[in-house]
Each structure stands twice: as C-alpha cells, then as structure tokens.
PDB file of C-alpha atoms in Angstrom:
ATOM      1  CA  MET M   1       0.072   0.000   0.012  1.00 64.00           C
ATOM      2  CA  VAL M   2       1.160   3.508  -0.916  1.00 80.00           C
ATOM      3  CA  ARG M   3       0.192   6.338   1.447  1.00 87.00           C
ATOM      4  CA  ARG M   4       0.781  10.030   0.659  1.00 92.00           C
ATOM      5  CA  ASN M   5       0.232  13.287   2.173  1.00 93.00           C
ATOM      6  CA  SER M   6       1.164  16.673   0.934  1.00 96.00           C
ATOM      7  CA  PHE M   7       0.692  20.206   2.318  1.00 97.00           C
ATOM      8  CA  ARG M   8       1.811  23.771   1.575  1.00 96.00           C
ATOM      9  CA  LEU M   9       3.337  26.080   3.931  1.00 96.00           C
ATOM     10  CA  PRO M  10       4.244  29.810   4.053  1.00 95.00           C
ATOM     11  CA  ARG M  11       7.815  30.454   3.264  1.00 94.00           C
ATOM     12  CA  HIS M  12       8.549  31.468   6.816  1.00 94.00           C
ATOM     13  CA  PRO M  13      11.050  30.147   9.336  1.00 94.00           C
ATOM     14  CA  ALA M  14       8.107  29.151  11.603  1.00 96.00           C
ATOM     15  CA  SER M  15       7.126  26.756   8.737  1.00 96.00           C
ATOM     16  CA  VAL M  16       9.883  24.439   9.372  1.00 96.00           C
ATOM     17  CA  GLY M  17       8.802  23.344  12.832  1.00 96.00           C
ATOM     18  CA  LEU M  18       5.323  23.075  11.436  1.00 97.00           C
ATOM     19  CA  ALA M  19       6.558  20.984   8.473  1.00 97.00           C
ATOM     20  CA  ARG M  20       8.238  18.654  11.122  1.00 95.00           C
ATOM     21  CA  ARG M  21       4.999  18.506  13.200  1.00 95.00           C
ATOM     22  CA  ARG M  22       2.752  17.600  10.220  1.00 95.00           C
ATOM     23  CA  VAL M  23       5.134  14.839   8.965  1.00 93.00           C
ATOM     24  CA  ARG M  24       5.471  13.438  12.569  1.00 91.00           C
ATOM     25  CA  ASP M  25       1.680  13.519  12.852  1.00 90.00           C
ATOM     26  CA  HIS M  26       1.197  11.770   9.480  1.00 88.00           C
ATOM     27  CA  LEU M  27       3.486   8.996  10.242  1.00 86.00           C
ATOM     28  CA  ALA M  28       2.122   8.572  13.564  1.00 85.00           C
ATOM     29  CA  ASP M  29      -1.305   8.178  12.015  1.00 84.00           C
ATOM     30  CA  TRP M  30       0.123   5.578   9.807  1.00 81.00           C
ATOM     31  CA  GLY M  31       1.386   3.640  12.966  1.00 77.00           C
ATOM     32  CA  HIS M  32       4.712   4.961  14.035  1.00 72.00           C
ATOM     33  CA  ALA M  33       5.522   6.033  17.676  1.00 69.00           C
ATOM     34  CA  GLY M  34       7.421   9.079  18.397  1.00 67.00           C
ATOM     35  CA  ASP M  35      10.472   7.305  19.484  1.00 76.00           C
ATOM     36  CA  ASP M  36      10.657   5.259  16.199  1.00 75.00           C
ATOM     37  CA  PRO M  37      14.130   5.795  14.628  1.00 83.00           C
ATOM     38  CA  ALA M  38      12.406   5.834  11.099  1.00 82.00           C
ATOM     39  CA  LEU M  39      10.006   8.538  12.144  1.00 84.00           C
ATOM     40  CA  GLN M  40      12.787  10.578  13.544  1.00 89.00           C
ATOM     41  CA  ASP M  41      14.956  10.291  10.424  1.00 92.00           C
ATOM     42  CA  ALA M  42      11.924  11.235   8.178  1.00 92.00           C
ATOM     43  CA  VAL M  43      11.229  14.426  10.435  1.00 93.00           C
ATOM     44  CA  LEU M  44      15.119  15.253  10.285  1.00 93.00           C
ATOM     45  CA  LEU M  45      15.049  15.136   6.447  1.00 95.00           C
ATOM     46  CA  VAL M  46      11.851  17.173   6.217  1.00 96.00           C
ATOM     47  CA  SER M  47      13.379  19.803   8.571  1.00 95.00           C
ATOM     48  CA  GLU M  48      16.654  20.173   6.622  1.00 94.00           C
ATOM     49  CA  LEU M  49      14.894  20.374   3.106  1.00 95.00           C
ATOM     50  CA  ALA M  50      12.217  22.861   4.540  1.00 96.00           C
ATOM     51  CA  THR M  51      15.076  24.864   5.908  1.00 93.00           C
ATOM     52  CA  ASN M  52      16.847  24.992   2.717  1.00 91.00           C
ATOM     53  CA  VAL M  53      13.735  26.437   1.164  1.00 93.00           C
ATOM     54  CA  VAL M  54      13.062  29.015   3.815  1.00 92.00           C
ATOM     55  CA  ARG M  55      16.817  30.132   3.609  1.00 89.00           C
ATOM     56  CA  HIS M  56      17.504  29.959  -0.117  1.00 86.00           C
ATOM     57  CA  GLY M  57      14.322  29.965  -1.850  1.00 82.00           C
ATOM     58  CA  PRO M  58      13.128  32.781  -4.098  1.00 78.00           C
ATOM     59  CA  LEU M  59      12.444  35.879  -2.196  1.00 75.00           C
ATOM     60  CA  LEU M  60       9.056  36.376  -3.865  1.00 78.00           C
ATOM     61  CA  GLU M  61       7.780  33.054  -3.264  1.00 79.00           C
ATOM     62  CA  ARG M  62       5.016  32.941  -0.839  1.00 89.00           C
ATOM     63  CA  GLU M  63       4.713  29.224  -0.202  1.00 93.00           C
ATOM     64  CA  PHE M  64       6.475  25.790  -0.648  1.00 95.00           C
ATOM     65  CA  GLU M  65       4.975  22.277  -0.798  1.00 96.00           C
ATOM     66  CA  VAL M  66       6.048  19.323   1.518  1.00 97.00           C
ATOM     67  CA  ALA M  67       5.085  15.724   0.588  1.00 97.00           C
ATOM     68  CA  VAL M  68       5.706  12.526   2.555  1.00 94.00           C
ATOM     69  CA  THR M  69       4.969   8.937   0.813  1.00 92.00           C
ATOM     70  CA  ALA M  70       5.180   5.741   2.391  1.00 85.00           C
ATOM     71  CA  LEU M  71       5.974   3.306  -0.431  1.00 84.00           C
ATOM     72  CA  ALA M  72       4.771  -0.344  -0.671  1.00 83.00           C
ATOM     73  CA  ASP M  73       8.378  -1.640  -0.063  1.00 84.00           C
ATOM     74  CA  GLY M  74       8.487   0.163   3.480  1.00 79.00           C
ATOM     75  CA  SER M  75      10.625   3.036   2.504  1.00 86.00           C
ATOM     76  CA  CYS M  76       9.654   6.768   2.685  1.00 90.00           C
ATOM     77  CA  LEU M  77      10.046   9.491   0.105  1.00 94.00           C
ATOM     78  CA  ILE M  78      10.119  13.045   1.320  1.00 95.00           C
ATOM     79  CA  GLU M  79       9.645  15.875  -1.275  1.00 97.00           C
ATOM     80  CA  VAL M  80      10.054  19.634  -0.793  1.00 97.00           C
ATOM     81  CA  SER M  81       9.122  21.730  -3.706  1.00 95.00           C
ATOM     82  CA  ASP M  82       9.536  25.281  -4.404  1.00 94.00           C
ATOM     83  CA  GLU M  83       9.588  27.813  -7.381  1.00 92.00           C
ATOM     84  CA  GLY M  84      13.472  27.986  -7.249  1.00 89.00           C
ATOM     85  CA  ARG M  85      15.599  26.895 -10.105  1.00 87.00           C
ATOM     86  CA  VAL M  86      18.770  26.679  -8.418  1.00 84.00           C
ATOM     87  CA  GLU M  87      19.733  23.302  -7.356  1.00 83.00           C
ATOM     88  CA  PRO M  88      21.192  22.844  -3.999  1.00 81.00           C
ATOM     89  CA  ARG M  89      24.626  21.292  -3.852  1.00 74.00           C
ATOM     90  CA  LEU M  90      26.776  19.796  -1.199  1.00 68.00           C
ATOM     91  CA  ARG M  91      29.264  22.185   0.385  1.00 68.00           C
ATOM     92  CA  VAL M  92      32.697  21.864   1.940  1.00 68.00           C
ATOM     93  CA  VAL M  93      32.672  23.165   5.495  1.00 65.00           C
ATOM     94  CA  THR M  94      35.053  23.494   8.050  1.00 61.00           C
ATOM     95  CA  ASP M  95      34.769  22.510  11.838  1.00 66.00           C
ATOM     96  CA  GLU M  96      34.191  26.065  12.833  1.00 67.00           C
ATOM     97  CA  ALA M  97      31.379  26.708  10.243  1.00 57.00           C
ATOM     98  CA  GLU M  98      27.991  27.435  11.760  1.00 62.00           C
ATOM     99  CA  ALA M  99      25.946  26.696   8.697  1.00 63.00           C
ATOM    100  CA  GLY M 100      26.213  24.485   5.466  1.00 59.00           C
ATOM    101  CA  ARG M 101      25.800  20.929   6.814  1.00 69.00           C
ATOM    102  CA  GLY M 102      22.173  20.455   5.823  1.00 75.00           C
ATOM    103  CA  LEU M 103      22.715  18.589   2.590  1.00 82.00           C
ATOM    104  CA  LEU M 104      25.649  16.518   4.321  1.00 82.00           C
ATOM    105  CA  LEU M 105      23.317  15.463   6.887  1.00 85.00           C
ATOM    106  CA  VAL M 106      20.493  14.515   4.201  1.00 90.00           C
ATOM    107  CA  GLU M 107      23.172  12.450   2.392  1.00 89.00           C
ATOM    108  CA  SER M 108      24.240  10.572   5.577  1.00 88.00           C
ATOM    109  CA  VAL M 109      20.653   9.855   6.644  1.00 92.00           C
ATOM    110  CA  ALA M 110      19.063   9.103   3.129  1.00 94.00           C
ATOM    111  CA  ALA M 111      19.505   6.189   1.042  1.00 94.00           C
ATOM    112  CA  ALA M 112      19.381   8.407  -1.902  1.00 95.00           C
ATOM    113  CA  TRP M 113      18.456  12.120  -2.511  1.00 95.00           C
ATOM    114  CA  GLY M 114      18.345  14.388  -5.591  1.00 95.00           C
ATOM    115  CA  VAL M 115      16.407  17.179  -7.522  1.00 95.00           C
ATOM    116  CA  TRP M 116      13.707  16.966 -10.012  1.00 94.00           C
ATOM    117  CA  SER M 117      13.200  19.911 -12.222  1.00 93.00           C
ATOM    118  CA  ARG M 118       9.562  21.182 -12.480  1.00 91.00           C
ATOM    119  CA  GLY M 119      10.458  23.508 -15.538  1.00 89.00           C
ATOM    120  CA  ALA M 120       9.103  26.830 -15.127  1.00 88.00           C
ATOM    121  CA  HIS M 121       7.603  26.073 -11.861  1.00 89.00           C
ATOM    122  CA  GLY M 122      10.944  25.343  -9.882  1.00 92.00           C
ATOM    123  CA  LYS M 123      12.223  22.263  -8.465  1.00 95.00           C
ATOM    124  CA  THR M 124      11.586  19.321  -5.991  1.00 96.00           C
ATOM    125  CA  VAL M 125      14.361  18.321  -3.772  1.00 96.00           C
ATOM    126  CA  TRP M 126      13.708  14.735  -2.616  1.00 97.00           C
ATOM    127  CA  ALA M 127      15.132  12.113  -0.220  1.00 96.00           C
ATOM    128  CA  LEU M 128      14.397   8.397   0.018  1.00 95.00           C
ATOM    129  CA  LEU M 129      14.456   6.918   3.356  1.00 93.00           C
ATOM    130  CA  GLN M 130      14.923   2.909   3.690  1.00 87.00           C
ATOM    131  CA  THR M 131      12.872   2.056   6.530  1.00 71.00           C
ATOM    132  CA  ASP M 132       9.929  -0.036   7.741  1.00 57.00           C
ATOM    133  CA  ILE M 133       7.361   2.761   7.554  1.00 52.00           C
ATOM    134  CA  PRO M 134       4.118   0.864   6.718  1.00 51.00           C
TER     135      PRO M 134
END
C-alpha cells in the first residue's frame, strides 16, 4: 500500500517546525511511535529540506510544498518543492562553520537524494529513506 500526504506552507522560518510536526503526525497516524528511529529520520530530512527553502528559496515565493509518501516496500519518500530553479549542492564546510551542513546530513541519513526539475515551476528536492514505514 502506498500512502501519501502533501501540504503547502508559507515560506517563513516558523514553517520548518510546522513541517516537522505535520510529517510526524502523518507518520504517527500511519502507525509509528514518536521514538521510532525511522520517524525521527523522516522528520530530520523534512526539517533540513524545508530549512533550505526558507533560507535559500526565491524571495518572492510565498509558499512551498512538502510531501511524504510511505511506499509499498517500506521506504519513505520526502519531497520539498519550491519555485526556485537553483539546485542545492553539497558544500565543503570547516569544523568552525555554523551553517552549511544540511545536505551533508541529508546525504548521510537518506538512501538517496536528488533534485527533480519542474520546469518553469521550480524544483523538487527529494530524499528516500529506507525504513519500515508501513
């Protein structure tokens, strides 16, 4: 069975926490307890991808979209879409740097991640989490 939920949020720093809560709630509704490592990883991925949109998305963009899909094989697909066309990329950061590790974290937690172009409508950054999310 495939389960999917998507929602739009304002491009505002407070929306990152809201995205985390919404994904946590959806996965809990699908049978995951709050201490489930898979749920925590999914929430972490959403947090990092939504933060990228809020910090680096187009200034005139008012909203972004978050989608979470529990796939039939037990994996979870996290997608965050915005109207920006600039693809995020991994950065080299020093130990003293206070920012810039988000995609490194995504790469270490996700089985795979990437970017889908939506043409004139921007892009979707996605991350696949290999887990047992039903």
